[in-house]
Amino acid sequence: FVTIAATDLEATRRFYRVLGWQPLLDVDGEIIFYQSAPGQVLGFFLAEKFNADLAVAGDHSRVSGLTLAHNVESQQDVIAVVDAMAAAGGIVLKSPQPGQFGGVFHAHVQDPNGAIWEIAHNPGWSIDADGTVRLGD
């Protein structure tokens, strides 16, 4: 599980729908869970409830200092996903463009909760049948 505080669950639903994700569980006014990869779940917990669950004073509902990545098959797919995320309320922080290394073509989009997604095509990225990730040639 990766859980992110959500300041607006409805905006979160709209945003993640563009990736084609269907909720595994959606408790209105509380939390949404998506399967983001085999054996991996991404949850969005309403910020007020996220803060109460931590039982630590203060607002811990903003994401900072990390990116999540969504890898796609082509440069055209990067552009299409970024356009769809922007149309669903995402903020494009870095337009689709060649990366600085490794032949990567990517962009950065911030979701309604502050999480930053890197949408990337990496020609050196592959996944074996057993789920092993290969980086490089």
JSON list of C-alpha atoms in Angstrom, two decimals:
[
{"chain": "A", "resi": 1, "resn": "PHE", "atom": "CA", "xyz": [0.00, 0.00, 0.00]},
{"chain": "A", "resi": 2, "resn": "VAL", "atom": "CA", "xyz": [0.92, 3.60, -0.64]},
{"chain": "A", "resi": 3, "resn": "THR", "atom": "CA", "xyz": [-1.55, 5.99, 1.01]},
{"chain": "A", "resi": 4, "resn": "ILE", "atom": "CA", "xyz": [-1.82, 9.69, 0.19]},
{"chain": "A", "resi": 5, "resn": "ALA", "atom": "CA", "xyz": [-3.94, 12.26, 2.00]},
{"chain": "A", "resi": 6, "resn": "ALA", "atom": "CA", "xyz": [-6.65, 13.56, -0.33]},
{"chain": "A", "resi": 7, "resn": "THR", "atom": "CA", "xyz": [-7.88, 17.11, 0.08]},
{"chain": "A", "resi": 8, "resn": "ASP", "atom": "CA", "xyz": [-10.73, 16.48, -2.40]},
{"chain": "A", "resi": 9, "resn": "LEU", "atom": "CA", "xyz": [-11.91, 12.91, -3.03]},
{"chain": "A", "resi": 10, "resn": "GLU", "atom": "CA", "xyz": [-14.16, 13.85, -5.96]},
{"chain": "A", "resi": 11, "resn": "ALA", "atom": "CA", "xyz": [-11.28, 15.60, -7.74]},
{"chain": "A", "resi": 12, "resn": "THR", "atom": "CA", "xyz": [-9.16, 12.53, -7.00]},
{"chain": "A", "resi": 13, "resn": "ARG", "atom": "CA", "xyz": [-11.79, 10.24, -8.58]},
{"chain": "A", "resi": 14, "resn": "ARG", "atom": "CA", "xyz": [-11.92, 12.39, -11.74]},
{"chain": "A", "resi": 15, "resn": "PHE", "atom": "CA", "xyz": [-8.14, 12.59, -12.01]},
{"chain": "A", "resi": 16, "resn": "TYR", "atom": "CA", "xyz": [-7.39, 8.87, -11.62]},
{"chain": "A", "resi": 17, "resn": "ARG", "atom": "CA", "xyz": [-10.24, 7.84, -13.89]},
{"chain": "A", "resi": 18, "resn": "VAL", "atom": "CA", "xyz": [-8.17, 9.16, -16.82]},
{"chain": "A", "resi": 19, "resn": "LEU", "atom": "CA", "xyz": [-5.63, 6.39, -16.18]},
{"chain": "A", "resi": 20, "resn": "GLY", "atom": "CA", "xyz": [-8.44, 3.89, -16.61]},
{"chain": "A", "resi": 21, "resn": "TRP", "atom": "CA", "xyz": [-8.21, 2.82, -12.98]},
{"chain": "A", "resi": 22, "resn": "GLN", "atom": "CA", "xyz": [-11.34, 1.48, -11.32]},
{"chain": "A", "resi": 23, "resn": "PRO", "atom": "CA", "xyz": [-11.54, 1.66, -7.52]},
{"chain": "A", "resi": 24, "resn": "LEU", "atom": "CA", "xyz": [-11.02, -1.57, -5.62]},
{"chain": "A", "resi": 25, "resn": "LEU", "atom": "CA", "xyz": [-12.93, 0.08, -2.78]},
{"chain": "A", "resi": 26, "resn": "ASP", "atom": "CA", "xyz": [-14.50, 3.53, -2.67]},
{"chain": "A", "resi": 27, "resn": "VAL", "atom": "CA", "xyz": [-15.93, 4.66, 0.67]},
{"chain": "A", "resi": 28, "resn": "ASP", "atom": "CA", "xyz": [-17.62, 8.00, 0.04]},
{"chain": "A", "resi": 29, "resn": "GLY", "atom": "CA", "xyz": [-16.26, 10.73, 2.28]},
{"chain": "A", "resi": 30, "resn": "GLU", "atom": "CA", "xyz": [-13.41, 8.56, 3.52]},
{"chain": "A", "resi": 31, "resn": "ILE", "atom": "CA", "xyz": [-11.05, 6.65, 1.20]},
{"chain": "A", "resi": 32, "resn": "ILE", "atom": "CA", "xyz": [-10.52, 5.31, -2.32]},
{"chain": "A", "resi": 33, "resn": "PHE", "atom": "CA", "xyz": [-8.23, 2.37, -3.14]},
{"chain": "A", "resi": 34, "resn": "TYR", "atom": "CA", "xyz": [-6.87, 1.63, -6.62]},
{"chain": "A", "resi": 35, "resn": "GLN", "atom": "CA", "xyz": [-4.73, -1.27, -7.73]},
{"chain": "A", "resi": 36, "resn": "SER", "atom": "CA", "xyz": [-1.83, 0.54, -9.36]},
{"chain": "A", "resi": 37, "resn": "ALA", "atom": "CA", "xyz": [0.27, -2.54, -10.23]},
{"chain": "A", "resi": 38, "resn": "PRO", "atom": "CA", "xyz": [0.22, -6.27, -9.50]},
{"chain": "A", "resi": 39, "resn": "GLY", "atom": "CA", "xyz": [0.20, -6.62, -5.72]},
{"chain": "A", "resi": 40, "resn": "GLN", "atom": "CA", "xyz": [0.28, -2.85, -5.20]},
{"chain": "A", "resi": 41, "resn": "VAL", "atom": "CA", "xyz": [-2.53, -0.60, -3.97]},
{"chain": "A", "resi": 42, "resn": "LEU", "atom": "CA", "xyz": [-2.62, 3.18, -4.02]},
{"chain": "A", "resi": 43, "resn": "GLY", "atom": "CA", "xyz": [-5.02, 4.69, -1.49]},
{"chain": "A", "resi": 44, "resn": "PHE", "atom": "CA", "xyz": [-6.35, 8.22, -1.12]},
{"chain": "A", "resi": 45, "resn": "PHE", "atom": "CA", "xyz": [-7.57, 8.94, 2.42]},
{"chain": "A", "resi": 46, "resn": "LEU", "atom": "CA", "xyz": [-9.63, 12.11, 3.02]},
{"chain": "A", "resi": 47, "resn": "ALA", "atom": "CA", "xyz": [-7.18, 14.57, 4.59]},
{"chain": "A", "resi": 48, "resn": "GLU", "atom": "CA", "xyz": [-9.15, 15.21, 7.78]},
{"chain": "A", "resi": 49, "resn": "LYS", "atom": "CA", "xyz": [-9.42, 11.49, 8.45]},
{"chain": "A", "resi": 50, "resn": "PHE", "atom": "CA", "xyz": [-5.79, 10.94, 7.41]},
{"chain": "A", "resi": 51, "resn": "ASN", "atom": "CA", "xyz": [-4.68, 13.52, 9.99]},
{"chain": "A", "resi": 52, "resn": "ALA", "atom": "CA", "xyz": [-6.94, 12.02, 12.70]},
{"chain": "A", "resi": 53, "resn": "ASP", "atom": "CA", "xyz": [-5.63, 8.53, 11.94]},
{"chain": "A", "resi": 54, "resn": "LEU", "atom": "CA", "xyz": [-2.01, 9.69, 12.43]},
{"chain": "A", "resi": 55, "resn": "ALA", "atom": "CA", "xyz": [-2.88, 11.01, 15.89]},
{"chain": "A", "resi": 56, "resn": "VAL", "atom": "CA", "xyz": [-0.11, 13.59, 15.54]},
{"chain": "A", "resi": 57, "resn": "ALA", "atom": "CA", "xyz": [-1.07, 17.26, 15.84]},
{"chain": "A", "resi": 58, "resn": "GLY", "atom": "CA", "xyz": [-1.04, 19.29, 12.64]},
{"chain": "A", "resi": 59, "resn": "ASP", "atom": "CA", "xyz": [-1.98, 19.03, 9.01]},
{"chain": "A", "resi": 60, "resn": "HIS", "atom": "CA", "xyz": [-0.02, 16.30, 7.23]},
{"chain": "A", "resi": 61, "resn": "SER", "atom": "CA", "xyz": [-2.09, 16.34, 4.08]},
{"chain": "A", "resi": 62, "resn": "ARG", "atom": "CA", "xyz": [0.34, 17.74, 1.50]},
{"chain": "A", "resi": 63, "resn": "VAL", "atom": "CA", "xyz": [2.69, 15.50, -0.43]},
{"chain": "A", "resi": 64, "resn": "SER", "atom": "CA", "xyz": [6.27, 16.72, -0.79]},
{"chain": "A", "resi": 65, "resn": "GLY", "atom": "CA", "xyz": [9.66, 15.46, -1.86]},
{"chain": "A", "resi": 66, "resn": "LEU", "atom": "CA", "xyz": [8.66, 12.48, -4.01]},
{"chain": "A", "resi": 67, "resn": "THR", "atom": "CA", "xyz": [7.35, 11.51, -7.40]},
{"chain": "A", "resi": 68, "resn": "LEU", "atom": "CA", "xyz": [5.27, 8.57, -8.48]},
{"chain": "A", "resi": 69, "resn": "ALA", "atom": "CA", "xyz": [5.91, 7.22, -11.98]},
{"chain": "A", "resi": 70, "resn": "HIS", "atom": "CA", "xyz": [3.62, 5.88, -14.67]},
{"chain": "A", "resi": 71, "resn": "ASN", "atom": "CA", "xyz": [5.53, 4.36, -17.58]},
{"chain": "A", "resi": 72, "resn": "VAL", "atom": "CA", "xyz": [3.92, 4.10, -21.01]},
{"chain": "A", "resi": 73, "resn": "GLU", "atom": "CA", "xyz": [4.75, 2.48, -24.36]},
{"chain": "A", "resi": 74, "resn": "SER", "atom": "CA", "xyz": [5.61, 5.53, -26.47]},
{"chain": "A", "resi": 75, "resn": "GLN", "atom": "CA", "xyz": [6.31, 9.25, -26.56]},
{"chain": "A", "resi": 76, "resn": "GLN", "atom": "CA", "xyz": [2.84, 9.75, -28.05]},
{"chain": "A", "resi": 77, "resn": "ASP", "atom": "CA", "xyz": [1.36, 7.95, -25.03]},
{"chain": "A", "resi": 78, "resn": "VAL", "atom": "CA", "xyz": [3.22, 10.36, -22.71]},
{"chain": "A", "resi": 79, "resn": "ILE", "atom": "CA", "xyz": [1.59, 13.29, -24.49]},
{"chain": "A", "resi": 80, "resn": "ALA", "atom": "CA", "xyz": [-1.87, 11.67, -24.46]},
{"chain": "A", "resi": 81, "resn": "VAL", "atom": "CA", "xyz": [-1.75, 10.77, -20.73]},
{"chain": "A", "resi": 82, "resn": "VAL", "atom": "CA", "xyz": [-0.47, 14.23, -19.76]},
{"chain": "A", "resi": 83, "resn": "ASP", "atom": "CA", "xyz": [-3.23, 15.88, -21.82]},
{"chain": "A", "resi": 84, "resn": "ALA", "atom": "CA", "xyz": [-5.86, 13.66, -20.18]},
{"chain": "A", "resi": 85, "resn": "MET", "atom": "CA", "xyz": [-4.50, 14.35, -16.68]},
{"chain": "A", "resi": 86, "resn": "ALA", "atom": "CA", "xyz": [-4.52, 18.10, -17.35]},
{"chain": "A", "resi": 87, "resn": "ALA", "atom": "CA", "xyz": [-8.11, 17.91, -18.62]},
{"chain": "A", "resi": 88, "resn": "ALA", "atom": "CA", "xyz": [-9.02, 16.06, -15.40]},
{"chain": "A", "resi": 89, "resn": "GLY", "atom": "CA", "xyz": [-7.63, 18.82, -13.17]},
{"chain": "A", "resi": 90, "resn": "GLY", "atom": "CA", "xyz": [-3.93, 17.98, -13.03]},
{"chain": "A", "resi": 91, "resn": "ILE", "atom": "CA", "xyz": [-1.33, 20.74, -13.15]},
{"chain": "A", "resi": 92, "resn": "VAL", "atom": "CA", "xyz": [1.39, 20.20, -15.77]},
{"chain": "A", "resi": 93, "resn": "LEU", "atom": "CA", "xyz": [4.66, 21.11, -14.06]},
{"chain": "A", "resi": 94, "resn": "LYS", "atom": "CA", "xyz": [6.91, 19.94, -16.90]},
{"chain": "A", "resi": 95, "resn": "SER", "atom": "CA", "xyz": [5.56, 19.53, -20.42]},
{"chain": "A", "resi": 96, "resn": "PRO", "atom": "CA", "xyz": [6.41, 16.33, -22.33]},
{"chain": "A", "resi": 97, "resn": "GLN", "atom": "CA", "xyz": [10.03, 16.51, -23.44]},
{"chain": "A", "resi": 98, "resn": "PRO", "atom": "CA", "xyz": [13.25, 14.51, -23.73]},
{"chain": "A", "resi": 99, "resn": "GLY", "atom": "CA", "xyz": [14.86, 13.77, -20.37]},
{"chain": "A", "resi": 100, "resn": "GLN", "atom": "CA", "xyz": [18.46, 14.55, -19.52]},
{"chain": "A", "resi": 101, "resn": "PHE", "atom": "CA", "xyz": [19.63, 10.93, -19.64]},
{"chain": "A", "resi": 102, "resn": "GLY", "atom": "CA", "xyz": [18.84, 7.43, -20.81]},
{"chain": "A", "resi": 103, "resn": "GLY", "atom": "CA", "xyz": [16.65, 8.30, -23.79]},
{"chain": "A", "resi": 104, "resn": "VAL", "atom": "CA", "xyz": [13.69, 9.00, -21.50]},
{"chain": "A", "resi": 105, "resn": "PHE", "atom": "CA", "xyz": [10.81, 11.14, -22.78]},
{"chain": "A", "resi": 106, "resn": "HIS", "atom": "CA", "xyz": [8.74, 12.41, -19.86]},
{"chain": "A", "resi": 107, "resn": "ALA", "atom": "CA", "xyz": [6.60, 15.03, -18.15]},
{"chain": "A", "resi": 108, "resn": "HIS", "atom": "CA", "xyz": [5.53, 15.87, -14.59]},
{"chain": "A", "resi": 109, "resn": "VAL", "atom": "CA", "xyz": [1.90, 16.38, -13.56]},
{"chain": "A", "resi": 110, "resn": "GLN", "atom": "CA", "xyz": [0.64, 17.28, -10.09]},
{"chain": "A", "resi": 111, "resn": "ASP", "atom": "CA", "xyz": [-2.59, 15.59, -8.99]},
{"chain": "A", "resi": 112, "resn": "PRO", "atom": "CA", "xyz": [-5.32, 17.42, -7.00]},
{"chain": "A", "resi": 113, "resn": "ASN", "atom": "CA", "xyz": [-3.67, 16.32, -3.73]},
{"chain": "A", "resi": 114, "resn": "GLY", "atom": "CA", "xyz": [-0.17, 17.57, -4.51]},
{"chain": "A", "resi": 115, "resn": "ALA", "atom": "CA", "xyz": [1.32, 14.21, -5.57]},
{"chain": "A", "resi": 116, "resn": "ILE", "atom": "CA", "xyz": [3.63, 14.63, -8.54]},
{"chain": "A", "resi": 117, "resn": "TRP", "atom": "CA", "xyz": [3.51, 12.00, -11.29]},
{"chain": "A", "resi": 118, "resn": "GLU", "atom": "CA", "xyz": [6.24, 11.45, -13.82]},
{"chain": "A", "resi": 119, "resn": "ILE", "atom": "CA", "xyz": [4.66, 10.16, -17.02]},
{"chain": "A", "resi": 120, "resn": "ALA", "atom": "CA", "xyz": [7.46, 8.55, -18.97]},
{"chain": "A", "resi": 121, "resn": "HIS", "atom": "CA", "xyz": [8.49, 6.49, -21.94]},
{"chain": "A", "resi": 122, "resn": "ASN", "atom": "CA", "xyz": [11.80, 4.82, -21.20]},
{"chain": "A", "resi": 123, "resn": "PRO", "atom": "CA", "xyz": [13.13, 2.62, -24.00]},
{"chain": "A", "resi": 124, "resn": "GLY", "atom": "CA", "xyz": [15.41, 0.88, -21.45]},
{"chain": "A", "resi": 125, "resn": "TRP", "atom": "CA", "xyz": [12.48, -0.10, -19.18]},
{"chain": "A", "resi": 126, "resn": "SER", "atom": "CA", "xyz": [10.95, -3.55, -19.46]},
{"chain": "A", "resi": 127, "resn": "ILE", "atom": "CA", "xyz": [9.10, -6.01, -17.26]},
{"chain": "A", "resi": 128, "resn": "ASP", "atom": "CA", "xyz": [9.76, -9.75, -17.46]},
{"chain": "A", "resi": 129, "resn": "ALA", "atom": "CA", "xyz": [6.91, -12.27, -17.33]},
{"chain": "A", "resi": 130, "resn": "ASP", "atom": "CA", "xyz": [7.66, -12.87, -13.64]},
{"chain": "A", "resi": 131, "resn": "GLY", "atom": "CA", "xyz": [7.33, -9.14, -12.87]},
{"chain": "A", "resi": 132, "resn": "THR", "atom": "CA", "xyz": [11.06, -8.38, -12.63]},
{"chain": "A", "resi": 133, "resn": "VAL", "atom": "CA", "xyz": [11.78, -4.83, -13.78]},
{"chain": "A", "resi": 134, "resn": "ARG", "atom": "CA", "xyz": [14.74, -4.34, -16.12]},
{"chain": "A", "resi": 135, "resn": "LEU", "atom": "CA", "xyz": [16.37, -0.92, -16.40]},
{"chain": "A", "resi": 136, "resn": "GLY", "atom": "CA", "xyz": [18.87, -0.41, -19.21]},
{"chain": "A", "resi": 137, "resn": "ASP", "atom": "CA", "xyz": [19.79, -2.61, -22.13]}
]
